[in-house]
Amino acid sequence: MHLAYPAVLSALLFCTGVYGVLARRNAILVLMSVELMLNAVNLNLVAFDVWLSRAAEETLHSGQALALFTIAIAAAEIGIGLAIVLAVYRNRGSSDVDRLRDTAEGPGPDEPDSDATGRAIPAPAAGEKAEATA
């Protein structure tokens, strides 16, 4: 098999994964897209290992060893990632990435200020003066 076929397939997988990371809002789908990108890297590692081992007549197969290492890292990443997503879902009630990003940034310029507990501080009434805090 020619090297171009797995390289093109790997590029398509990687581009699909990048699109999934950039376009998806669900954290689990983002994790699945990261897995697609890691699988594209694994495909490249194995394809180039086979191609280079034929050219150099070596039997080390370092690309396949790196692919196994990447699979182990991906398994650990998905386990920790799912644990984080479940913890965030229990606390916030949603795994929507945009909503999580909004809560991490704090109140925006058009939103009322909030105190340390996250509760909104009411704005003073029209006739009252705002107290200065030092």
PDB file of N, CA, C and O in Angstrom, residues 47-124:
ATOM      1  N   ALA A  47       1.713   4.032   9.996  1.00  0.00           N
ATOM      2  CA  ALA A  47       1.973   4.068   8.556  1.00  0.00           C
ATOM      3  C   ALA A  47       3.426   4.441   8.265  1.00  0.00           C
ATOM      4  O   ALA A  47       4.084   3.807   7.433  1.00  0.00           O
ATOM      5  N   PHE A  48       3.936   5.448   8.939  1.00  0.00           N
ATOM      6  CA  PHE A  48       5.329   5.835   8.709  1.00  0.00           C
ATOM      7  C   PHE A  48       6.298   4.798   9.263  1.00  0.00           C
ATOM      8  O   PHE A  48       7.390   4.630   8.718  1.00  0.00           O
ATOM      9  N   ASP A  49       5.911   4.112  10.326  1.00  0.00           N
ATOM     10  CA  ASP A  49       6.768   3.046  10.846  1.00  0.00           C
ATOM     11  C   ASP A  49       6.911   1.928   9.827  1.00  0.00           C
ATOM     12  O   ASP A  49       8.011   1.428   9.584  1.00  0.00           O
ATOM     13  N   VAL A  50       5.808   1.523   9.224  1.00  0.00           N
ATOM     14  CA  VAL A  50       5.863   0.465   8.212  1.00  0.00           C
ATOM     15  C   VAL A  50       6.661   0.936   6.999  1.00  0.00           C
ATOM     16  O   VAL A  50       7.477   0.200   6.454  1.00  0.00           O
ATOM     17  N   TRP A  51       6.438   2.174   6.586  1.00  0.00           N
ATOM     18  CA  TRP A  51       7.139   2.708   5.417  1.00  0.00           C
ATOM     19  C   TRP A  51       8.639   2.813   5.669  1.00  0.00           C
ATOM     20  O   TRP A  51       9.449   2.441   4.826  1.00  0.00           O
ATOM     21  N   LEU A  52       9.026   3.298   6.849  1.00  0.00           N
ATOM     22  CA  LEU A  52      10.448   3.450   7.152  1.00  0.00           C
ATOM     23  C   LEU A  52      11.118   2.112   7.439  1.00  0.00           C
ATOM     24  O   LEU A  52      12.299   1.939   7.150  1.00  0.00           O
ATOM     25  N   SER A  53      10.390   1.161   8.012  1.00  0.00           N
ATOM     26  CA  SER A  53      11.007  -0.133   8.301  1.00  0.00           C
ATOM     27  C   SER A  53      11.274  -0.917   7.016  1.00  0.00           C
ATOM     28  O   SER A  53      12.219  -1.687   6.948  1.00  0.00           O
ATOM     29  N   ARG A  54      10.446  -0.705   5.982  1.00  0.00           N
ATOM     30  CA  ARG A  54      10.719  -1.337   4.690  1.00  0.00           C
ATOM     31  C   ARG A  54      11.947  -0.731   4.044  1.00  0.00           C
ATOM     32  O   ARG A  54      12.752  -1.426   3.434  1.00  0.00           O
ATOM     33  N   ALA A  55      12.123   0.570   4.203  1.00  0.00           N
ATOM     34  CA  ALA A  55      13.246   1.243   3.565  1.00  0.00           C
ATOM     35  C   ALA A  55      14.565   0.953   4.282  1.00  0.00           C
ATOM     36  O   ALA A  55      15.601   0.817   3.651  1.00  0.00           O
ATOM     37  N   ALA A  56      14.522   0.835   5.611  1.00  0.00           N
ATOM     38  CA  ALA A  56      15.761   0.668   6.374  1.00  0.00           C
ATOM     39  C   ALA A  56      16.013  -0.777   6.774  1.00  0.00           C
ATOM     40  O   ALA A  56      17.040  -1.068   7.368  1.00  0.00           O
ATOM     41  N   GLU A  57      15.082  -1.674   6.501  1.00  0.00           N
ATOM     42  CA  GLU A  57      15.212  -3.090   6.872  1.00  0.00           C
ATOM     43  C   GLU A  57      15.459  -3.272   8.376  1.00  0.00           C
ATOM     44  O   GLU A  57      16.250  -4.087   8.801  1.00  0.00           O
ATOM     45  N   GLU A  58      14.759  -2.490   9.171  1.00  0.00           N
ATOM     46  CA  GLU A  58      14.893  -2.623  10.619  1.00  0.00           C
ATOM     47  C   GLU A  58      13.643  -3.278  11.190  1.00  0.00           C
ATOM     48  O   GLU A  58      12.589  -3.279  10.568  1.00  0.00           O
ATOM     49  N   THR A  59      13.771  -3.835  12.365  1.00  0.00           N
ATOM     50  CA  THR A  59      12.639  -4.521  12.991  1.00  0.00           C
ATOM     51  C   THR A  59      12.288  -3.916  14.340  1.00  0.00           C
ATOM     52  O   THR A  59      11.665  -4.566  15.164  1.00  0.00           O
ATOM     53  N   LEU A  60      12.681  -2.679  14.586  1.00  0.00           N
ATOM     54  CA  LEU A  60      12.448  -2.066  15.886  1.00  0.00           C
ATOM     55  C   LEU A  60      10.982  -1.686  16.076  1.00  0.00           C
ATOM     56  O   LEU A  60      10.437  -1.843  17.165  1.00  0.00           O
ATOM     57  N   HIS A  61      10.320  -1.193  15.070  1.00  0.00           N
ATOM     58  CA  HIS A  61       8.914  -0.787  15.106  1.00  0.00           C
ATOM     59  C   HIS A  61       8.642   0.219  16.211  1.00  0.00           C
ATOM     60  O   HIS A  61       7.752   0.052  17.042  1.00  0.00           O
ATOM     61  N   SER A  62       9.389   1.294  16.210  1.00  0.00           N
ATOM     62  CA  SER A  62       9.216   2.322  17.230  1.00  0.00           C
ATOM     63  C   SER A  62       7.911   3.095  17.037  1.00  0.00           C
ATOM     64  O   SER A  62       7.333   3.578  18.005  1.00  0.00           O
ATOM     65  N   GLY A  63       7.425   3.214  15.809  1.00  0.00           N
ATOM     66  CA  GLY A  63       6.151   3.883  15.568  1.00  0.00           C
ATOM     67  C   GLY A  63       4.988   3.144  16.194  1.00  0.00           C
ATOM     68  O   GLY A  63       4.069   3.751  16.746  1.00  0.00           O
ATOM     69  N   GLN A  64       5.020   1.815  16.123  1.00  0.00           N
ATOM     70  CA  GLN A  64       3.958   1.036  16.739  1.00  0.00           C
ATOM     71  C   GLN A  64       4.032   1.111  18.259  1.00  0.00           C
ATOM     72  O   GLN A  64       2.997   1.139  18.934  1.00  0.00           O
ATOM     73  N   ALA A  65       5.237   1.177  18.804  1.00  0.00           N
ATOM     74  CA  ALA A  65       5.379   1.326  20.252  1.00  0.00           C
ATOM     75  C   ALA A  65       4.847   2.685  20.702  1.00  0.00           C
ATOM     76  O   ALA A  65       4.165   2.787  21.734  1.00  0.00           O
ATOM     77  N   LEU A  66       5.146   3.720  19.929  1.00  0.00           N
ATOM     78  CA  LEU A  66       4.613   5.042  20.258  1.00  0.00           C
ATOM     79  C   LEU A  66       3.094   5.071  20.132  1.00  0.00           C
ATOM     80  O   LEU A  66       2.412   5.758  20.903  1.00  0.00           O
ATOM     81  N   ALA A  67       2.542   4.340  19.165  1.00  0.00           N
ATOM     82  CA  ALA A  67       1.093   4.283  19.023  1.00  0.00           C
ATOM     83  C   ALA A  67       0.453   3.609  20.238  1.00  0.00           C
ATOM     84  O   ALA A  67      -0.592   4.064  20.728  1.00  0.00           O
ATOM     85  N   LEU A  68       1.072   2.546  20.743  1.00  0.00           N
ATOM     86  CA  LEU A  68       0.544   1.907  21.954  1.00  0.00           C
ATOM     87  C   LEU A  68       0.614   2.847  23.156  1.00  0.00           C
ATOM     88  O   LEU A  68      -0.285   2.889  23.988  1.00  0.00           O
ATOM     89  N   PHE A  69       1.699   3.605  23.245  1.00  0.00           N
ATOM     90  CA  PHE A  69       1.831   4.584  24.320  1.00  0.00           C
ATOM     91  C   PHE A  69       0.749   5.655  24.203  1.00  0.00           C
ATOM     92  O   PHE A  69       0.151   6.063  25.200  1.00  0.00           O
ATOM     93  N   THR A  70       0.465   6.103  22.988  1.00  0.00           N
ATOM     94  CA  THR A  70      -0.576   7.104  22.764  1.00  0.00           C
ATOM     95  C   THR A  70      -1.954   6.558  23.120  1.00  0.00           C
ATOM     96  O   THR A  70      -2.787   7.287  23.670  1.00  0.00           O
ATOM     97  N   ILE A  71      -2.200   5.289  22.842  1.00  0.00           N
ATOM     98  CA  ILE A  71      -3.479   4.669  23.210  1.00  0.00           C
ATOM     99  C   ILE A  71      -3.641   4.639  24.731  1.00  0.00           C
ATOM    100  O   ILE A  71      -4.724   4.921  25.260  1.00  0.00           O
ATOM    101  N   ALA A  72      -2.555   4.333  25.439  1.00  0.00           N
ATOM    102  CA  ALA A  72      -2.616   4.326  26.904  1.00  0.00           C
ATOM    103  C   ALA A  72      -2.877   5.730  27.452  1.00  0.00           C
ATOM    104  O   ALA A  72      -3.683   5.913  28.378  1.00  0.00           O
ATOM    105  N   ILE A  73      -2.225   6.724  26.889  1.00  0.00           N
ATOM    106  CA  ILE A  73      -2.444   8.115  27.306  1.00  0.00           C
ATOM    107  C   ILE A  73      -3.881   8.535  26.999  1.00  0.00           C
ATOM    108  O   ILE A  73      -4.526   9.219  27.800  1.00  0.00           O
ATOM    109  N   ALA A  74      -4.403   8.129  25.847  1.00  0.00           N
ATOM    110  CA  ALA A  74      -5.772   8.487  25.470  1.00  0.00           C
ATOM    111  C   ALA A  74      -6.784   7.852  26.414  1.00  0.00           C
ATOM    112  O   ALA A  74      -7.801   8.469  26.758  1.00  0.00           O
ATOM    113  N   ALA A  75      -6.520   6.625  26.847  1.00  0.00           N
ATOM    114  CA  ALA A  75      -7.435   5.971  27.792  1.00  0.00           C
ATOM    115  C   ALA A  75      -7.446   6.701  29.130  1.00  0.00           C
ATOM    116  O   ALA A  75      -8.515   6.909  29.730  1.00  0.00           O
ATOM    117  N   ALA A  76      -6.280   7.114  29.584  1.00  0.00           N
ATOM    118  CA  ALA A  76      -6.222   7.874  30.839  1.00  0.00           C
ATOM    119  C   ALA A  76      -6.898   9.232  30.675  1.00  0.00           C
ATOM    120  O   ALA A  76      -7.617   9.694  31.569  1.00  0.00           O
ATOM    121  N   GLU A  77      -6.696   9.866  29.532  1.00  0.00           N
ATOM    122  CA  GLU A  77      -7.301  11.176  29.284  1.00  0.00           C
ATOM    123  C   GLU A  77      -8.817  11.094  29.259  1.00  0.00           C
ATOM    124  O   GLU A  77      -9.498  11.946  29.827  1.00  0.00           O
ATOM    125  N   ILE A  78      -9.354  10.073  28.623  1.00  0.00           N
ATOM    126  CA  ILE A  78     -10.808   9.974  28.544  1.00  0.00           C
ATOM    127  C   ILE A  78     -11.408   9.635  29.908  1.00  0.00           C
ATOM    128  O   ILE A  78     -12.480  10.111  30.258  1.00  0.00           O
ATOM    129  N   GLY A  79     -10.702   8.850  30.700  1.00  0.00           N
ATOM    130  CA  GLY A  79     -11.192   8.544  32.046  1.00  0.00           C
ATOM    131  C   GLY A  79     -11.231   9.770  32.938  1.00  0.00           C
ATOM    132  O   GLY A  79     -12.234  10.043  33.614  1.00  0.00           O
ATOM    133  N   ILE A  80     -10.153  10.532  32.942  1.00  0.00           N
ATOM    134  CA  ILE A  80     -10.108  11.751  33.756  1.00  0.00           C
ATOM    135  C   ILE A  80     -11.070  12.798  33.200  1.00  0.00           C
ATOM    136  O   ILE A  80     -11.753  13.490  33.957  1.00  0.00           O
ATOM    137  N   GLY A  81     -11.136  12.916  31.885  1.00  0.00           N
ATOM    138  CA  GLY A  81     -12.045  13.885  31.271  1.00  0.00           C
ATOM    139  C   GLY A  81     -13.496  13.594  31.589  1.00  0.00           C
ATOM    140  O   GLY A  81     -14.262  14.505  31.904  1.00  0.00           O
ATOM    141  N   LEU A  82     -13.895  12.328  31.523  1.00  0.00           N
ATOM    142  CA  LEU A  82     -15.279  11.989  31.856  1.00  0.00           C
ATOM    143  C   LEU A  82     -15.571  12.220  33.328  1.00  0.00           C
ATOM    144  O   LEU A  82     -16.675  12.638  33.693  1.00  0.00           O
ATOM    145  N   ALA A  83     -14.601  11.971  34.196  1.00  0.00           N
ATOM    146  CA  ALA A  83     -14.799  12.246  35.620  1.00  0.00           C
ATOM    147  C   ALA A  83     -15.004  13.743  35.855  1.00  0.00           C
ATOM    148  O   ALA A  83     -15.880  14.147  36.643  1.00  0.00           O
ATOM    149  N   ILE A  84     -14.230  14.578  35.165  1.00  0.00           N
ATOM    150  CA  ILE A  84     -14.397  16.029  35.296  1.00  0.00           C
ATOM    151  C   ILE A  84     -15.744  16.472  34.751  1.00  0.00           C
ATOM    152  O   ILE A  84     -16.440  17.289  35.363  1.00  0.00           O
ATOM    153  N   VAL A  85     -16.144  15.928  33.605  1.00  0.00           N
ATOM    154  CA  VAL A  85     -17.433  16.294  33.013  1.00  0.00           C
ATOM    155  C   VAL A  85     -18.578  15.895  33.937  1.00  0.00           C
ATOM    156  O   VAL A  85     -19.530  16.666  34.141  1.00  0.00           O
ATOM    157  N   LEU A  86     -18.508  14.715  34.526  1.00  0.00           N
ATOM    158  CA  LEU A  86     -19.569  14.293  35.451  1.00  0.00           C
ATOM    159  C   LEU A  86     -19.613  15.177  36.696  1.00  0.00           C
ATOM    160  O   LEU A  86     -20.700  15.525  37.179  1.00  0.00           O
ATOM    161  N   ALA A  87     -18.455  15.557  37.221  1.00  0.00           N
ATOM    162  CA  ALA A  87     -18.437  16.435  38.389  1.00  0.00           C
ATOM    163  C   ALA A  87     -19.010  17.816  38.050  1.00  0.00           C
ATOM    164  O   ALA A  87     -19.776  18.386  38.839  1.00  0.00           O
ATOM    165  N   VAL A  88     -18.665  18.338  36.873  1.00  0.00           N
ATOM    166  CA  VAL A  88     -19.207  19.633  36.460  1.00  0.00           C
ATOM    167  C   VAL A  88     -20.702  19.528  36.230  1.00  0.00           C
ATOM    168  O   VAL A  88     -21.471  20.427  36.610  1.00  0.00           O
ATOM    169  N   TYR A  89     -21.157  18.442  35.642  1.00  0.00           N
ATOM    170  CA  TYR A  89     -22.595  18.265  35.397  1.00  0.00           C
ATOM    171  C   TYR A  89     -23.370  18.192  36.708  1.00  0.00           C
ATOM    172  O   TYR A  89     -24.466  18.728  36.821  1.00  0.00           O
ATOM    173  N   ARG A  90     -22.808  17.521  37.704  1.00  0.00           N
ATOM    174  CA  ARG A  90     -23.489  17.454  38.999  1.00  0.00           C
ATOM    175  C   ARG A  90     -23.575  18.820  39.665  1.00  0.00           C
ATOM    176  O   ARG A  90     -24.562  19.145  40.298  1.00  0.00           O
ATOM    177  N   ASN A  91     -22.519  19.621  39.529  1.00  0.00           N
ATOM    178  CA  ASN A  91     -22.505  20.930  40.186  1.00  0.00           C
ATOM    179  C   ASN A  91     -23.291  21.987  39.431  1.00  0.00           C
ATOM    180  O   ASN A  91     -23.974  22.809  40.039  1.00  0.00           O
ATOM    181  N   ARG A  92     -23.186  22.004  38.117  1.00  0.00           N
ATOM    182  CA  ARG A  92     -23.793  23.068  37.322  1.00  0.00           C
ATOM    183  C   ARG A  92     -25.105  22.669  36.655  1.00  0.00           C
ATOM    184  O   ARG A  92     -25.867  23.517  36.243  1.00  0.00           O
ATOM    185  N   GLY A  93     -25.324  21.372  36.459  1.00  0.00           N
ATOM    186  CA  GLY A  93     -26.555  20.929  35.808  1.00  0.00           C
ATOM    187  C   GLY A  93     -26.462  20.907  34.292  1.00  0.00           C
ATOM    188  O   GLY A  93     -27.448  20.639  33.621  1.00  0.00           O
ATOM    189  N   SER A  94     -25.294  21.186  33.738  1.00  0.00           N
ATOM    190  CA  SER A  94     -25.122  21.187  32.290  1.00  0.00           C
ATOM    191  C   SER A  94     -23.661  20.909  31.969  1.00  0.00           C
ATOM    192  O   SER A  94     -22.764  21.260  32.729  1.00  0.00           O
ATOM    193  N   SER A  95     -23.439  20.268  30.835  1.00  0.00           N
ATOM    194  CA  SER A  95     -22.062  20.053  30.372  1.00  0.00           C
ATOM    195  C   SER A  95     -21.787  20.880  29.121  1.00  0.00           C
ATOM    196  O   SER A  95     -20.883  20.571  28.358  1.00  0.00           O
ATOM    197  N   ASP A  96     -22.561  21.944  28.929  1.00  0.00           N
ATOM    198  CA  ASP A  96     -22.387  22.827  27.790  1.00  0.00           C
ATOM    199  C   ASP A  96     -21.115  23.654  27.991  1.00  0.00           C
ATOM    200  O   ASP A  96     -20.967  24.366  28.982  1.00  0.00           O
ATOM    201  N   VAL A  97     -20.185  23.560  27.057  1.00  0.00           N
ATOM    202  CA  VAL A  97     -18.885  24.203  27.207  1.00  0.00           C
ATOM    203  C   VAL A  97     -19.018  25.721  27.223  1.00  0.00           C
ATOM    204  O   VAL A  97     -18.336  26.400  27.985  1.00  0.00           O
ATOM    205  N   ASP A  98     -19.916  26.292  26.416  1.00  0.00           N
ATOM    206  CA  ASP A  98     -20.073  27.742  26.379  1.00  0.00           C
ATOM    207  C   ASP A  98     -20.597  28.276  27.704  1.00  0.00           C
ATOM    208  O   ASP A  98     -20.171  29.325  28.169  1.00  0.00           O
ATOM    209  N   ARG A  99     -21.519  27.563  28.324  1.00  0.00           N
ATOM    210  CA  ARG A  99     -22.042  28.000  29.620  1.00  0.00           C
ATOM    211  C   ARG A  99     -20.963  27.915  30.692  1.00  0.00           C
ATOM    212  O   ARG A  99     -20.895  28.760  31.581  1.00  0.00           O
ATOM    213  N   LEU A 100     -20.123  26.900  30.627  1.00  0.00           N
ATOM    214  CA  LEU A 100     -19.045  26.779  31.604  1.00  0.00           C
ATOM    215  C   LEU A 100     -18.027  27.895  31.423  1.00  0.00           C
ATOM    216  O   LEU A 100     -17.505  28.436  32.391  1.00  0.00           O
ATOM    217  N   ARG A 101     -17.750  28.258  30.194  1.00  0.00           N
ATOM    218  CA  ARG A 101     -16.811  29.342  29.925  1.00  0.00           C
ATOM    219  C   ARG A 101     -17.374  30.658  30.439  1.00  0.00           C
ATOM    220  O   ARG A 101     -16.651  31.481  30.983  1.00  0.00           O
ATOM    221  N   ASP A 102     -18.686  30.869  30.287  1.00  0.00           N
ATOM    222  CA  ASP A 102     -19.304  32.106  30.756  1.00  0.00           C
ATOM    223  C   ASP A 102     -19.258  32.206  32.273  1.00  0.00           C
ATOM    224  O   ASP A 102     -19.066  33.282  32.819  1.00  0.00           O
ATOM    225  N   THR A 103     -19.438  31.101  32.969  1.00  0.00           N
ATOM    226  CA  THR A 103     -19.410  31.157  34.428  1.00  0.00           C
ATOM    227  C   THR A 103     -17.992  31.341  34.945  1.00  0.00           C
ATOM    228  O   THR A 103     -17.803  31.902  36.008  1.00  0.00           O
ATOM    229  N   ALA A 104     -16.993  30.922  34.210  1.00  0.00           N
ATOM    230  CA  ALA A 104     -15.609  31.072  34.654  1.00  0.00           C
ATOM    231  C   ALA A 104     -15.125  32.505  34.479  1.00  0.00           C
ATOM    232  O   ALA A 104     -14.259  32.961  35.218  1.00  0.00           O
ATOM    233  N   GLU A 105     -15.663  33.239  33.523  1.00  0.00           N
ATOM    234  CA  GLU A 105     -15.198  34.587  33.246  1.00  0.00           C
ATOM    235  C   GLU A 105     -15.772  35.612  34.201  1.00  0.00           C
ATOM    236  O   GLU A 105     -15.263  36.705  34.303  1.00  0.00           O
ATOM    237  N   GLY A 106     -16.838  35.290  34.884  1.00  0.00           N
ATOM    238  CA  GLY A 106     -17.455  36.245  35.792  1.00  0.00           C
ATOM    239  C   GLY A 106     -18.505  37.067  35.077  1.00  0.00           C
ATOM    240  O   GLY A 106     -18.803  36.855  33.900  1.00  0.00           O
ATOM    241  N   PRO A 107     -19.073  38.041  35.775  1.00  0.00           N
ATOM    242  CA  PRO A 107     -20.142  38.838  35.151  1.00  0.00           C
ATOM    243  C   PRO A 107     -19.599  39.728  34.055  1.00  0.00           C
ATOM    244  O   PRO A 107     -18.483  40.236  34.131  1.00  0.00           O
ATOM    245  N   GLY A 108     -20.385  39.888  33.029  1.00  0.00           N
ATOM    246  CA  GLY A 108     -20.003  40.729  31.908  1.00  0.00           C
ATOM    247  C   GLY A 108     -20.276  42.183  32.209  1.00  0.00           C
ATOM    248  O   GLY A 108     -20.759  42.547  33.288  1.00  0.00           O
ATOM    249  N   PRO A 109     -19.989  43.084  31.261  1.00  0.00           N
ATOM    250  CA  PRO A 109     -20.183  44.513  31.510  1.00  0.00           C
ATOM    251  C   PRO A 109     -21.648  44.903  31.650  1.00  0.00           C
ATOM    252  O   PRO A 109     -21.953  45.873  32.322  1.00  0.00           O
ATOM    253  N   ASP A 110     -22.570  44.164  31.046  1.00  0.00           N
ATOM    254  CA  ASP A 110     -23.984  44.503  31.148  1.00  0.00           C
ATOM    255  C   ASP A 110     -24.694  43.737  32.257  1.00  0.00           C
ATOM    256  O   ASP A 110     -25.869  43.962  32.501  1.00  0.00           O
ATOM    257  N   GLU A 111     -23.989  42.860  32.939  1.00  0.00           N
ATOM    258  CA  GLU A 111     -24.588  42.105  34.022  1.00  0.00           C
ATOM    259  C   GLU A 111     -24.297  42.800  35.346  1.00  0.00           C
ATOM    260  O   GLU A 111     -23.287  43.477  35.499  1.00  0.00           O
ATOM    261  N   PRO A 112     -25.198  42.646  36.335  1.00  0.00           N
ATOM    262  CA  PRO A 112     -24.947  43.278  37.631  1.00  0.00           C
ATOM    263  C   PRO A 112     -23.758  42.637  38.330  1.00  0.00           C
ATOM    264  O   PRO A 112     -23.405  41.493  38.071  1.00  0.00           O
ATOM    265  N   ASP A 113     -23.138  43.424  39.201  1.00  0.00           N
ATOM    266  CA  ASP A 113     -22.015  42.904  39.972  1.00  0.00           C
ATOM    267  C   ASP A 113     -22.504  41.815  40.906  1.00  0.00           C
ATOM    268  O   ASP A 113     -23.676  41.741  41.260  1.00  0.00           O
ATOM    269  N   SER A 114     -21.584  40.968  41.339  1.00  0.00           N
ATOM    270  CA  SER A 114     -21.946  39.916  42.274  1.00  0.00           C
ATOM    271  C   SER A 114     -20.960  39.912  43.417  1.00  0.00           C
ATOM    272  O   SER A 114     -19.837  40.398  43.298  1.00  0.00           O
ATOM    273  N   ASP A 115     -21.397  39.364  44.541  1.00  0.00           N
ATOM    274  CA  ASP A 115     -20.498  39.283  45.681  1.00  0.00           C
ATOM    275  C   ASP A 115     -19.699  37.988  45.612  1.00  0.00           C
ATOM    276  O   ASP A 115     -19.715  37.284  44.605  1.00  0.00           O
ATOM    277  N   ALA A 116     -18.987  37.658  46.677  1.00  0.00           N
ATOM    278  CA  ALA A 116     -18.099  36.496  46.672  1.00  0.00           C
ATOM    279  C   ALA A 116     -18.858  35.180  46.536  1.00  0.00           C
ATOM    280  O   ALA A 116     -18.310  34.190  46.064  1.00  0.00           O
ATOM    281  N   THR A 117     -20.114  35.142  46.927  1.00  0.00           N
ATOM    282  CA  THR A 117     -20.881  33.897  46.845  1.00  0.00           C
ATOM    283  C   THR A 117     -21.521  33.703  45.484  1.00  0.00           C
ATOM    284  O   THR A 117     -22.111  32.680  45.225  1.00  0.00           O
ATOM    285  N   GLY A 118     -21.430  34.705  44.609  1.00  0.00           N
ATOM    286  CA  GLY A 118     -22.008  34.573  43.282  1.00  0.00           C
ATOM    287  C   GLY A 118     -23.396  35.169  43.170  1.00  0.00           C
ATOM    288  O   GLY A 118     -23.999  35.179  42.116  1.00  0.00           O
ATOM    289  N   ARG A 119     -23.941  35.681  44.297  1.00  0.00           N
ATOM    290  CA  ARG A 119     -25.259  36.310  44.253  1.00  0.00           C
ATOM    291  C   ARG A 119     -25.134  37.725  43.723  1.00  0.00           C
ATOM    292  O   ARG A 119     -24.161  38.415  44.003  1.00  0.00           O
ATOM    293  N   ALA A 120     -26.114  38.168  42.979  1.00  0.00           N
ATOM    294  CA  ALA A 120     -26.080  39.502  42.394  1.00  0.00           C
ATOM    295  C   ALA A 120     -26.305  40.547  43.476  1.00  0.00           C
ATOM    296  O   ALA A 120     -27.151  40.389  44.361  1.00  0.00           O
ATOM    297  N   ILE A 121     -25.541  41.627  43.414  1.00  0.00           N
ATOM    298  CA  ILE A 121     -25.718  42.749  44.328  1.00  0.00           C
ATOM    299  C   ILE A 121     -26.715  43.694  43.674  1.00  0.00           C
ATOM    300  O   ILE A 121     -26.514  44.137  42.543  1.00  0.00           O
ATOM    301  N   PRO A 122     -27.801  44.015  44.379  1.00  0.00           N
ATOM    302  CA  PRO A 122     -28.800  44.882  43.744  1.00  0.00           C
ATOM    303  C   PRO A 122     -28.258  46.294  43.537  1.00  0.00           C
ATOM    304  O   PRO A 122     -27.482  46.801  44.342  1.00  0.00           O
ATOM    305  N   ALA A 123     -28.636  46.903  42.434  1.00  0.00           N
ATOM    306  CA  ALA A 123     -28.235  48.272  42.136  1.00  0.00           C
ATOM    307  C   ALA A 123     -29.033  49.222  43.015  1.00  0.00           C
ATOM    308  O   ALA A 123     -30.172  48.927  43.393  1.00  0.00           O
ATOM    309  N   PRO A 124     -28.459  50.383  43.387  1.00  0.00           N
ATOM    310  CA  PRO A 124     -29.207  51.327  44.221  1.00  0.00           C
ATOM    311  C   PRO A 124     -30.394  51.893  43.456  1.00  0.00           C
ATOM    312  O   PRO A 124     -30.385  51.977  42.232  1.00  0.00           O
TER     313      PRO A 124
END
